Every structure is written in structure tokens, then in C-alpha cells.
XYZ file of C-alpha atoms in Angstrom:
129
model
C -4.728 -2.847 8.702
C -0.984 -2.730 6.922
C -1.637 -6.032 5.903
C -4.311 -5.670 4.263
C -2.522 -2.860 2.565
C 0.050 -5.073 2.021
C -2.138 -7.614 0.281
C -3.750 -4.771 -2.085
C 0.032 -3.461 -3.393
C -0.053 -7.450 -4.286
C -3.165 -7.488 -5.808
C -1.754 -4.158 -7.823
C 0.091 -6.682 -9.414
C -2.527 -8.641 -10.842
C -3.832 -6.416 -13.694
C -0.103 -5.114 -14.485
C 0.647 -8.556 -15.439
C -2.196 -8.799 -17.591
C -1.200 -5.872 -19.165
C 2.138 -7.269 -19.618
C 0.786 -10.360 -21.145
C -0.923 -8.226 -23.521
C 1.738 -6.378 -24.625
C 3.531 -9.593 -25.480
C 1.411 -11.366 -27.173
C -0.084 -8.612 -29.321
C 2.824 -6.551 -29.705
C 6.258 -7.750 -28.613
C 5.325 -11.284 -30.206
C 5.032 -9.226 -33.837
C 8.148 -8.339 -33.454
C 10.236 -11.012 -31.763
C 10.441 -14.389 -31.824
C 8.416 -15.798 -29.249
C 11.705 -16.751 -26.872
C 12.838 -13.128 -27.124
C 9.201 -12.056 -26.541
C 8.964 -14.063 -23.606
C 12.334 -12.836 -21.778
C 11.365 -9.200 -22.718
C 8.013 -9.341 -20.618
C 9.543 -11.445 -18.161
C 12.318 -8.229 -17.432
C 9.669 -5.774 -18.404
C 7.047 -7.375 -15.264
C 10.108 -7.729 -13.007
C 10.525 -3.932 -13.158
C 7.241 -3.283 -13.182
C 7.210 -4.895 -9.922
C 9.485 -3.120 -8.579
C 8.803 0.064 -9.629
C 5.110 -0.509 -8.129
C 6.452 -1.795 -4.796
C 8.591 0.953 -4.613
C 5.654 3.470 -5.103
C 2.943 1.981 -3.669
C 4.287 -0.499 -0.356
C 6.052 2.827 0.696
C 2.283 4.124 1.808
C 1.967 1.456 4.672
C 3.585 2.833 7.273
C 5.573 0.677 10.328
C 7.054 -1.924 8.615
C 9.934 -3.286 10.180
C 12.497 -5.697 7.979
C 10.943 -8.850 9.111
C 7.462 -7.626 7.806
C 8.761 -7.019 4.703
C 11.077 -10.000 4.749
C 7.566 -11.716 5.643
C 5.527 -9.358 2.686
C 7.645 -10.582 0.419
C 7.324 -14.357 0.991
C 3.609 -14.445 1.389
C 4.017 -12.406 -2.026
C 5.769 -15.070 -3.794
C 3.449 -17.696 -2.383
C 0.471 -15.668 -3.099
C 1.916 -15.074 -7.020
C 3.158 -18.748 -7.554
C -0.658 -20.205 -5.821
C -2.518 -18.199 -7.900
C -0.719 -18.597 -11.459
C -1.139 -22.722 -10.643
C -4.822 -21.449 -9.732
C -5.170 -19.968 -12.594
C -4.169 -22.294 -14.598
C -5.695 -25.376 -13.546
C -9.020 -23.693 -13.370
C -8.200 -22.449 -17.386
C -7.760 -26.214 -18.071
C -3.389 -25.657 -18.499
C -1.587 -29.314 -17.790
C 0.821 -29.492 -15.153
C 3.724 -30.005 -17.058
C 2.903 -26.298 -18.936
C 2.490 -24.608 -15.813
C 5.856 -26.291 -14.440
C 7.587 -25.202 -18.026
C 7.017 -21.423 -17.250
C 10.176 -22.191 -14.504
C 12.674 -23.039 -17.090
C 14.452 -19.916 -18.353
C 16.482 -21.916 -20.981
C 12.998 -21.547 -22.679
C 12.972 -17.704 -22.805
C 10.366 -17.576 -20.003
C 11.832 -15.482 -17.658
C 9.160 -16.284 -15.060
C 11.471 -17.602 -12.198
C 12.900 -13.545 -12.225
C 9.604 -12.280 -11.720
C 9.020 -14.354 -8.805
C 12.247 -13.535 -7.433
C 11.509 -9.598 -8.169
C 8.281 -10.117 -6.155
C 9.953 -11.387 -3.548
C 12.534 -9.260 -2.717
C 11.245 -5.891 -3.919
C 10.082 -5.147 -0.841
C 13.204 -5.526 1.495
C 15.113 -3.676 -1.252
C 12.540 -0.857 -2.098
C 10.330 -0.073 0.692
C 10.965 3.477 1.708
C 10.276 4.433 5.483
C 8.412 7.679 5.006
C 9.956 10.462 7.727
C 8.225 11.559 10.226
């Protein structure tokens, strides 16, 4: 059962990064340039991350460091399979998909992934008994 838990605080994810892509492209990119627009979401979705892990992952009780050592590689699996996913399926090229991983860009994506992965050895909160 805390793994399916563990695979909703994931799924959690999914609509806050819609969100996020949202607020970039019809507000931060009004503002910005697109780079800046691009590394401001990119920081903005890492915290948001984090701030949901933090809140939410702390509600599945018994995990032990190597479940959330585990949590958050399956996490960054899970996030990286189902952007490619996505974006196959929504007719994106390869070589777009694979330019979301160079930050010289602005695209701040590789810190996301990295925020997904270890927010939850760094944030999970044993609840006291």
C-alpha cells in the first residue's frame, strides 16, 4: 500500500507541472525572454517539487532510507519515461525532447529531474509516534 502512495505523491506532480507550463508560457513568457522564462519555471517546478514531497510523501508512513533512496529513482524514471511518452505520442522529434537536457539553453529541466529525485531522501519527514 505505501507504494502506491508513493506513486500518487508522483502523480501529484503531473498537473503541477502543467500548471507550471502554463504560467510560463502565458505569463512569465510576456515578460521574459523565453531563456529567462524557461530557467524561471524550471526553479519554480523544482521547488514545487519539493515543497509537495515534503507535504505530501510525509503521509506514507515506514519508509526507511533505501525506500526513499528507491522512491526517488523510480521517480526520476517515471518523470523522464513519461515526458519522452509524452512527447512522442504529441508528435515532438527526438532531438527536441533531448534539447530540454541542455541548460546552456535556459531549460532548466535537468534540475527538475534532479529535484525529483532527491526530494525525498532530503524532505521526507518520519511522522512521531
Amino acid at each position: 500500500m505505501k507504494w502506491l502512495k508513493v506513486f500518487l505523491v508522483w502523480c501529484s506532480f503531473i498537473p503541477l507541472a502543467i500548471l507550471n507550463g502554463g504560467l510560463r508560457e502565458y505569463v512569465l513568457c510576456q515578460f521574459l525572454p523565453d531563456m529567462w522564462a524557461m530557467a524561471v519555471s524550471g526553479i519554480l517546478l523544482s521547488v514545487v517539487i519539493c515543497v509537495a514531497t515534503y507535504l505530501l510523501l510525509s503521509l506514507v508512513r515506514n519508509l526507511f532510507t533505501k525506500d526513499l533512496w528507491l522512491t526517488g529513482i523510480c521517480w526520476f524514471v517515471l518523470t523522464v519515461s513519461f515526458e519522452f511518452a509524452g512527447g512522442i505520442l504529441g508528435g515532438v522529434s527526438m532531438g527536441q525532447l533531448l534539447s530540454a537536457y541542455n541548460p546552456l539553453s535556459g531549460n532548466l529541466w535537468i534540475l527538475v529531474l534532479l529535484a525529483t529525485m532527491f526530494a525525498p531522501v532530503t524532505l521526507y519527514r518520519r511522522k512521531s509516534k
